[in-house]
Amino acid sequence: MTAVAGAPGPLSRRGLLRAGGAGALAAAGGAAAGCAAGAGDGVGPDGRVTIQLWHGQTEIAAKVIKGLVADFERGHPDIRVDMGGGVISDAMLQKVTAALAAGSYPDMAYVFGSDLASVARSPKVVDLTAHVRRGPTPWRNYWAAARDAVTVNGRVRAVPALLDCLAVICNKKVFAEAGLDLPEAGWTWREFTDTARRLTDADEGRFGTSWPGTGDEDTVWRLWPLVWDAGGDVIADDGRSIGFATAGVRALEVVRDLARDRSVYVDPKPGSEQMYQVFLSGRMGMVITGPWQLPDLRQADLDYHVVPLPTFSRRPVTISGPDTWVLFDNGEARARAARTFVTWLVQPAQDSRWDVRAGSLPLSRRSQERPAWREHAAGTPGLAVFTEALTAARVRPVHPAYPRVSRALGQAVVSVLLGRADPADAVRSCAEESNAALLIPR
């Protein structure tokens, strides 16, 4: 991500898929702000229920969701889905928060997973716990990361909308020029830093790898797999302090080694686009990224290799950053119609269509088994590595204090990347701010 999700500004990590026309969509959203989905309870004179969807997408993904909505309406003539309001997903938190305060909110909105804890505090958010467990939603087939991302304090407060995870993509040509074998699954972070050092050639302007250096969520979420693998967690079991006081030091030692060896390109701008451009230009050997980067690699005709993240333990672990569909209560008729729509939307037939065309990984094993996805995966080198990694994926906690923890850790990562602090001091500084945030009653 480019920021703690929902913050205005640069596009998210999937911005390249959704970019273009964002200004027009935002302007339309501003004009439509506060528009109700229909008169009263949303039931028209003809008995048709209208629900309002703030889908948050632009360009490619927007076309996909519009096509899906059209198909849904043909099969459900008693429900109309109004897509006229909302903003791009990067600004959705502010839009939804303002709408809830004004008492004029949509029936369904696309909300970043890291924003769900804040949004779910509203009593207007529909509790879907009973619905997903007794209805046709493929809840038990979802990857664990997808289920965890929509569960707040043991209650299901949303439905997964989009799924991704991190792996390492290698430029085969750069490896060959350096005389190095391509890494394989089960490699370690020590092997990663050694490989990055050996790939680096200052005279040729070539880097081993990269790391976002703005201190935002894009900087932070790459570190959590190292923390988890080292035995730590984002928040301690007591809920009142960070859970990475020790593991965070070990994780940041990897960052320190990269910085010390001058093998890491530190991207100074939000969005990480510069480091991806360096990689695409052949001046970088490895990049930690997600499946959203594969279309650019294929378009650039880059010969690449995808391998799971390294670990300390040689046991697989990665991070997923699911986005969500949140439903809001505008009366029983509209809430029921919204549940009908979102349940239809996440069925494997529709999910696999969304996955292939909008850049998501399958939400469930049943979606993964659909012919459309299997054909897509077979024709996209490396995509299967990302999908297989979902079995070992974890998610950041759905906790209202997470943005503060992320901000503090982002500053710690940058301080180590730039050689301004050693890992132990950086974690101590992070703990001071993070623990203060975790002590605030919520």
Coordinates of C-alpha atoms in Angstrom, one line a residue:
M1 CA 0.0 0.0 0.0
T2 CA 1.0 3.6 -0.5
A3 CA -0.2 4.8 2.8
V4 CA -2.2 3.7 5.8
A5 CA -5.1 2.6 3.7
G6 CA -7.7 5.1 3.0
A7 CA -5.4 8.1 3.3
P8 CA -5.8 10.6 0.4
G9 CA -2.9 11.0 -2.0
P10 CA -1.0 8.5 -4.1
L11 CA -2.6 5.4 -5.6
S12 CA -2.6 2.2 -3.7
R13 CA -0.3 -0.8 -4.5
R14 CA -2.8 -1.8 -7.1
G15 CA -2.9 1.7 -8.5
L16 CA -1.5 0.6 -11.9
L17 CA -4.6 -1.6 -12.4
R18 CA -7.0 1.1 -11.3
A19 CA -5.2 4.3 -12.5
G20 CA -6.7 6.6 -15.0
G21 CA -9.9 8.6 -14.7
A22 CA -9.5 8.8 -10.9
G23 CA -10.1 12.6 -10.9
A24 CA -13.3 12.2 -12.9
L25 CA -14.6 9.5 -10.5
A26 CA -13.7 11.6 -7.5
A27 CA -15.5 14.5 -9.0
A28 CA -18.6 12.4 -9.7
G29 CA -18.4 11.1 -6.1
G30 CA -18.3 14.6 -4.8
A31 CA -21.4 15.5 -6.8
A32 CA -23.2 12.4 -5.6
A33 CA -22.2 12.7 -1.9
G34 CA -25.1 12.1 0.3
C35 CA -27.3 10.7 -2.4
A36 CA -29.6 8.0 -1.2
A37 CA -30.0 4.8 -3.1
G38 CA -33.7 5.2 -3.4
A39 CA -36.7 6.8 -1.7
G40 CA -37.4 5.7 1.8
D41 CA -36.5 2.1 2.3
G42 CA -35.3 1.8 -1.3
V43 CA -38.4 -0.1 -2.6
G44 CA -39.8 1.6 -5.7
P45 CA -43.4 1.7 -6.8
D46 CA -42.8 -1.4 -8.9
G47 CA -41.5 -3.3 -5.9
R48 CA -37.9 -3.2 -7.1
V49 CA -35.3 -2.5 -4.4
T50 CA -32.4 -0.1 -5.2
I51 CA -29.1 -0.3 -3.4
Q52 CA -26.2 2.0 -3.7
L53 CA -22.7 0.6 -4.3
W54 CA -19.5 2.6 -3.8
H55 CA -17.2 0.3 -5.7
G56 CA -14.0 2.4 -5.5
Q57 CA -12.5 1.2 -8.8
T58 CA -11.3 2.9 -11.9
E59 CA -10.5 1.8 -15.4
I60 CA -10.1 -2.0 -15.8
A61 CA -11.5 -3.1 -12.5
A62 CA -14.4 -0.6 -12.8
K63 CA -15.4 -2.1 -16.2
V64 CA -15.3 -5.6 -14.6
I65 CA -17.6 -4.6 -11.7
K66 CA -20.0 -2.9 -14.0
G67 CA -20.2 -6.0 -16.1
L68 CA -20.8 -8.1 -13.0
V69 CA -23.5 -5.7 -11.8
A70 CA -25.3 -5.9 -15.2
D71 CA -25.3 -9.7 -15.0
F72 CA -26.6 -9.7 -11.5
E73 CA -29.5 -7.3 -12.4
R74 CA -30.5 -9.6 -15.3
G75 CA -30.7 -12.5 -12.9
H76 CA -32.3 -10.5 -10.1
P77 CA -34.9 -8.2 -11.7
D78 CA -36.2 -7.2 -8.3
I79 CA -32.9 -5.5 -7.3
R80 CA -31.2 -2.5 -8.9
V81 CA -27.6 -1.6 -8.1
D82 CA -26.8 2.1 -8.3
M83 CA -23.1 2.7 -8.9
G84 CA -23.3 6.5 -9.2
G85 CA -21.7 7.5 -5.9
G86 CA -18.5 7.0 -4.0
V87 CA -14.8 7.8 -4.7
I88 CA -11.7 5.8 -5.6
S89 CA -10.8 3.3 -2.9
D90 CA -7.8 5.4 -1.6
A91 CA -10.2 8.0 -0.4
M92 CA -13.1 5.7 0.7
L93 CA -12.4 5.9 4.4
Q94 CA -13.0 9.6 4.5
K95 CA -16.0 9.4 2.2
V96 CA -17.6 6.7 4.3
T97 CA -16.8 8.3 7.6
A98 CA -18.4 11.6 6.4
A99 CA -21.4 9.8 5.1
L100 CA -22.0 7.9 8.3
A101 CA -21.8 11.2 10.3
A102 CA -24.3 12.8 7.9
G103 CA -26.7 9.8 8.1
S104 CA -26.6 9.3 4.3
Y105 CA -24.4 6.4 3.5
P106 CA -24.4 3.6 0.8
D107 CA -25.6 0.1 1.2
M108 CA -22.2 -1.4 0.2
A109 CA -18.7 0.1 -0.1
Y110 CA -15.2 -1.1 -1.0
V111 CA -13.0 -0.6 2.1
F112 CA -9.4 -1.4 2.6
G113 CA -8.8 -4.2 5.1
S114 CA -6.7 -1.9 7.3
D115 CA -9.6 0.6 7.5
L116 CA -12.2 -2.0 8.5
A117 CA -11.6 -1.7 12.2
S118 CA -12.4 2.0 12.1
V119 CA -15.4 1.6 9.9
A120 CA -16.8 -1.4 11.8
R121 CA -17.1 0.7 15.0
S122 CA -20.3 2.2 13.5
P123 CA -23.5 0.5 14.5
K124 CA -24.7 1.0 10.9
V125 CA -22.2 -1.7 9.6
V126 CA -24.1 -4.9 9.0
D127 CA -22.9 -7.9 11.1
L128 CA -22.5 -10.8 8.6
T129 CA -21.5 -13.5 11.0
A130 CA -24.6 -15.6 10.8
H131 CA -25.1 -14.9 7.1
V132 CA -21.7 -16.1 5.9
R133 CA -21.8 -19.2 8.0
R134 CA -25.3 -20.5 7.1
G135 CA -25.7 -19.1 3.6
P136 CA -24.2 -19.9 0.2
T137 CA -21.1 -17.8 0.9
P138 CA -18.1 -20.1 0.5
W139 CA -16.9 -19.1 4.0
R140 CA -15.1 -22.4 4.9
N141 CA -13.4 -22.4 1.5
Y142 CA -11.9 -19.0 1.9
W143 CA -8.2 -18.8 2.6
A144 CA -7.6 -18.2 6.3
A145 CA -6.1 -14.8 5.5
A146 CA -9.4 -13.8 3.8
R147 CA -11.5 -14.9 6.8
D148 CA -9.2 -13.2 9.3
A149 CA -9.2 -9.9 7.3
V150 CA -12.9 -9.4 7.7
T151 CA -13.3 -10.6 11.3
V152 CA -13.3 -7.9 14.1
N153 CA -13.5 -9.1 17.7
G154 CA -14.8 -12.4 16.6
R155 CA -17.6 -11.0 14.4
V156 CA -17.6 -11.0 10.6
R157 CA -18.1 -7.4 9.6
A158 CA -17.4 -7.5 5.9
V159 CA -16.8 -9.9 3.0
P160 CA -13.5 -10.3 1.3
A161 CA -13.3 -8.4 -2.0
L162 CA -9.7 -8.7 -3.3
L163 CA -6.8 -10.9 -2.2
D164 CA -3.0 -10.6 -2.8
C165 CA 0.2 -11.7 -1.1
L166 CA 4.0 -11.0 -1.4
A167 CA 6.7 -13.1 -3.0
V168 CA 10.0 -12.3 -4.7
I169 CA 10.3 -11.7 -8.4
C170 CA 13.8 -12.1 -10.0
N171 CA 15.1 -10.8 -13.3
K172 CA 16.7 -13.8 -14.9
K173 CA 19.0 -11.8 -17.1
V174 CA 20.5 -9.9 -14.2
F175 CA 21.1 -13.2 -12.3
A176 CA 22.7 -14.6 -15.4
E177 CA 25.0 -11.6 -15.8
A178 CA 26.0 -11.9 -12.2
G179 CA 26.7 -15.6 -12.6
L180 CA 24.1 -16.6 -9.9
D181 CA 21.6 -19.4 -9.8
L182 CA 18.0 -18.4 -9.3
P183 CA 16.7 -18.9 -5.7
E184 CA 14.3 -21.7 -4.9
A185 CA 11.5 -22.1 -2.3
G186 CA 12.9 -22.7 1.2
W187 CA 15.7 -20.1 1.0
T188 CA 16.6 -17.9 4.0
W189 CA 16.8 -14.2 4.6
R190 CA 20.6 -14.6 5.0
E191 CA 20.7 -16.1 1.5
F192 CA 18.5 -13.2 0.3
T193 CA 20.9 -10.5 1.6
D194 CA 23.9 -12.4 0.3
T195 CA 22.3 -12.7 -3.1
A196 CA 21.4 -9.0 -3.1
R197 CA 25.0 -8.1 -2.3
R198 CA 26.3 -10.3 -5.1
L199 CA 23.8 -8.9 -7.6
T200 CA 24.8 -5.3 -6.8
D201 CA 27.2 -3.5 -9.2
A202 CA 27.7 0.2 -8.3
D203 CA 29.7 0.8 -11.5
E204 CA 26.8 -0.5 -13.6
G205 CA 24.2 1.3 -11.5
R206 CA 22.7 -2.1 -10.5
F207 CA 21.0 -2.9 -7.2
G208 CA 20.3 -6.3 -5.7
T209 CA 16.8 -5.4 -4.4
S210 CA 14.7 -2.5 -3.2
W211 CA 12.5 -1.2 -0.3
P212 CA 10.0 1.6 -0.1
G213 CA 11.5 4.5 1.9
T214 CA 8.6 6.8 2.7
G215 CA 7.7 5.2 6.0
D216 CA 4.1 4.5 4.9
E217 CA 2.2 1.2 4.9
D218 CA 4.0 0.2 1.7
T219 CA 7.3 0.4 3.7
V220 CA 5.8 -1.5 6.7
W221 CA 3.8 -4.4 5.4
R222 CA 6.9 -6.0 3.8
L223 CA 8.4 -6.4 7.3
W224 CA 5.6 -8.3 9.0
P225 CA 6.4 -11.7 7.5
L226 CA 9.9 -11.4 9.0
V227 CA 8.4 -10.5 12.4
W228 CA 6.0 -13.4 12.3
D229 CA 8.6 -15.9 11.2
A230 CA 10.9 -14.7 14.0
G231 CA 8.2 -15.5 16.5
G232 CA 6.7 -12.1 17.0
D233 CA 3.3 -10.5 16.3
V234 CA 2.0 -7.0 15.6
I235 CA 0.2 -6.7 19.0
A236 CA 1.1 -8.7 22.1
D237 CA -1.4 -11.1 23.6
D238 CA -2.2 -8.6 26.3
G239 CA -3.4 -6.2 23.7
R240 CA -1.6 -3.3 25.4
S241 CA 1.9 -3.4 23.8
I242 CA 3.6 -4.4 20.6
G243 CA 4.4 -8.0 20.0
F244 CA 7.7 -7.5 18.1
A245 CA 10.0 -6.0 20.7
T246 CA 12.5 -8.8 20.1
A247 CA 11.4 -10.2 16.7
G248 CA 11.3 -6.7 15.2
V249 CA 15.0 -6.3 15.9
R250 CA 15.8 -9.5 14.0
A251 CA 13.6 -8.4 11.1
L252 CA 15.3 -4.9 11.0
E253 CA 18.7 -6.6 11.0
V254 CA 17.9 -7.8 7.5
V255 CA 17.1 -4.3 6.5
R256 CA 20.3 -3.1 8.1
D257 CA 22.4 -5.6 6.2
L258 CA 20.9 -4.5 2.9
A259 CA 21.6 -0.9 3.7
R260 CA 25.1 -1.7 5.0
D261 CA 25.9 -3.6 1.8
R262 CA 24.4 -0.8 -0.4
S263 CA 22.5 -3.4 -2.2
V264 CA 19.1 -1.9 -1.7
Y265 CA 17.4 0.8 -3.8
V266 CA 15.4 3.0 -1.4
D267 CA 12.5 4.4 -3.2
P268 CA 12.0 8.0 -1.9
K269 CA 8.5 8.5 -3.4
P270 CA 5.1 7.2 -2.3
G271 CA 3.7 4.5 -4.6
S272 CA 6.9 2.5 -5.1
E273 CA 6.7 3.2 -8.8
Q274 CA 10.3 4.3 -9.1
M275 CA 11.7 1.0 -7.7
Y276 CA 9.5 -0.9 -10.1
Q277 CA 10.8 1.1 -13.0
V278 CA 14.4 0.4 -11.9
F279 CA 13.5 -3.3 -11.8
L280 CA 11.8 -3.2 -15.2
S281 CA 14.8 -1.4 -16.7
G282 CA 17.1 -4.3 -15.8
R283 CA 19.0 -2.4 -13.1
M284 CA 17.7 -4.5 -10.2
G285 CA 17.9 -8.2 -9.6
M286 CA 15.0 -8.9 -7.1
V287 CA 11.9 -7.1 -6.0
I288 CA 9.5 -8.1 -3.2
T289 CA 6.1 -7.5 -4.6
G290 CA 2.7 -9.0 -5.4
P291 CA 0.8 -10.5 -8.3
W292 CA -0.4 -7.0 -9.4
Q293 CA 3.1 -6.5 -10.9
L294 CA 2.9 -9.4 -13.3
P295 CA 1.0 -7.7 -16.1
D296 CA 3.7 -5.0 -16.3
L297 CA 6.4 -7.6 -16.4
R298 CA 4.7 -9.4 -19.3
Q299 CA 4.0 -6.2 -21.1
A300 CA 7.8 -5.3 -20.8
D301 CA 8.6 -8.8 -22.1
L302 CA 10.8 -9.4 -19.0
D303 CA 12.1 -12.9 -18.5
Y304 CA 11.4 -13.4 -14.8
H305 CA 11.2 -16.0 -12.0
V306 CA 8.9 -15.9 -9.0
V307 CA 9.9 -17.5 -5.7
P308 CA 8.3 -17.5 -2.3
L309 CA 9.6 -15.1 0.4
P310 CA 12.7 -16.1 2.2
T311 CA 12.3 -17.1 5.9
F312 CA 14.5 -17.5 9.0
S313 CA 12.9 -20.9 9.8
R314 CA 12.6 -22.3 6.2
R315 CA 8.9 -22.6 6.9
P316 CA 6.8 -20.7 4.4
V317 CA 5.1 -17.4 5.5
T318 CA 3.9 -14.4 3.6
I319 CA 1.5 -11.5 4.1
S320 CA -1.8 -10.8 2.4
G321 CA -3.5 -7.5 2.3
P322 CA -7.2 -8.2 1.5
D323 CA -9.7 -5.5 0.7
T324 CA -13.3 -5.8 1.7
W325 CA -16.9 -5.2 0.9
V326 CA -18.7 -3.6 3.8
L327 CA -22.5 -3.5 4.1
F328 CA -24.4 -0.7 5.8
D329 CA -27.9 -0.9 7.3
N330 CA -30.4 1.3 5.4
G331 CA -33.4 -0.7 6.5
E332 CA -34.3 -4.4 6.1
A333 CA -35.3 -4.3 2.4
R334 CA -32.0 -2.7 1.3
A335 CA -29.9 -4.7 3.7
R336 CA -31.4 -7.9 2.4
A337 CA -30.8 -6.9 -1.2
A338 CA -27.2 -5.9 -0.4
R339 CA -26.6 -9.3 1.2
T340 CA -28.1 -11.0 -1.9
F341 CA -25.8 -9.0 -4.2
V342 CA -22.6 -9.5 -2.2
T343 CA -23.3 -13.2 -1.8
W344 CA -23.7 -13.6 -5.5
L345 CA -20.6 -11.5 -6.2
V346 CA -18.3 -13.7 -4.2
Q347 CA -19.5 -17.0 -5.6
P348 CA -16.6 -18.8 -7.5
A349 CA -18.1 -18.2 -10.9
Q350 CA -18.1 -14.4 -10.4
D351 CA -15.0 -14.3 -8.2
S352 CA -12.9 -16.1 -10.8
R353 CA -14.0 -13.6 -13.4
W354 CA -13.1 -10.7 -11.1
D355 CA -9.8 -12.3 -10.3
V356 CA -8.7 -12.9 -13.9
R357 CA -9.7 -9.4 -15.1
A358 CA -9.1 -7.2 -12.1
G359 CA -6.0 -8.6 -10.7
S360 CA -7.0 -10.5 -7.5
L361 CA -6.0 -13.9 -6.3
P362 CA -8.8 -16.4 -5.8
L363 CA -10.7 -15.8 -2.6
S364 CA -11.4 -19.5 -2.1
R365 CA -10.2 -22.9 -3.2
R366 CA -13.4 -23.3 -5.2
S367 CA -12.5 -20.1 -7.2
Q368 CA -9.0 -21.5 -7.7
E369 CA -10.5 -24.6 -9.3
R370 CA -12.7 -22.7 -11.8
P371 CA -11.6 -23.3 -15.5
A372 CA -11.2 -19.5 -16.1
W373 CA -8.7 -19.2 -13.2
R374 CA -6.8 -22.3 -14.1
E375 CA -6.4 -21.2 -17.7
H376 CA -5.3 -17.8 -16.6
A377 CA -2.8 -19.2 -14.1
A378 CA -1.4 -21.6 -16.6
G379 CA -0.8 -18.8 -19.0
T380 CA 0.8 -16.4 -16.5
P381 CA 4.3 -17.5 -15.4
G382 CA 4.8 -17.3 -11.6
L383 CA 1.1 -16.7 -10.8
A384 CA 0.8 -20.1 -9.2
V385 CA 3.6 -19.3 -6.7
F386 CA 1.5 -16.4 -5.4
T387 CA -1.6 -18.5 -5.1
E388 CA 0.2 -21.4 -3.4
A389 CA 1.7 -18.9 -0.9
L390 CA -1.8 -18.1 0.3
T391 CA -1.8 -21.3 2.3
A392 CA 0.9 -19.7 4.6
A393 CA -0.4 -16.1 4.4
R394 CA -1.3 -14.0 7.4
V395 CA -2.9 -10.6 7.7
R396 CA -2.3 -7.5 9.8
P397 CA -4.7 -7.3 12.8
V398 CA -8.0 -5.6 12.3
H399 CA -7.4 -3.2 15.2
P400 CA -8.2 0.6 15.4
A401 CA -4.7 1.3 16.7
Y402 CA -3.0 -0.4 13.8
P403 CA -2.4 2.9 11.8
R404 CA -0.5 4.4 14.7
V405 CA 1.6 1.2 15.1
S406 CA 2.3 1.2 11.3
R407 CA 3.3 4.9 11.3
A408 CA 5.8 4.3 14.2
L409 CA 7.2 1.2 12.5
G410 CA 7.5 2.9 9.2
Q411 CA 9.7 5.6 10.8
A412 CA 11.8 2.8 12.3
V413 CA 12.3 1.0 9.0
V414 CA 13.3 4.3 7.3
S415 CA 15.7 5.2 10.0
V416 CA 17.5 1.8 9.6
L417 CA 17.4 2.0 5.8
L418 CA 19.1 5.4 5.9
G419 CA 21.6 4.4 8.6
R420 CA 20.3 6.8 11.2
A421 CA 19.5 4.1 13.8
D422 CA 20.4 0.6 14.6
P423 CA 17.6 -2.0 14.7
A424 CA 17.4 -2.2 18.6
D425 CA 17.1 1.6 19.0
A426 CA 14.6 1.8 16.1
V427 CA 12.4 -0.8 17.7
R428 CA 12.5 1.0 21.1
S429 CA 11.4 4.3 19.5
C430 CA 8.7 2.5 17.7
A431 CA 7.5 0.8 20.9
E432 CA 7.2 4.1 22.8
E433 CA 4.7 5.5 20.3
S434 CA 2.9 2.2 19.5
N435 CA 2.4 1.2 23.1
A436 CA 0.9 4.6 23.9
A437 CA -1.6 4.1 21.1
L438 CA -2.5 0.6 22.3
L439 CA -3.3 1.9 25.8
I440 CA -6.0 4.2 24.6
P441 CA -9.4 2.7 25.4
R442 CA -11.4 1.9 22.3

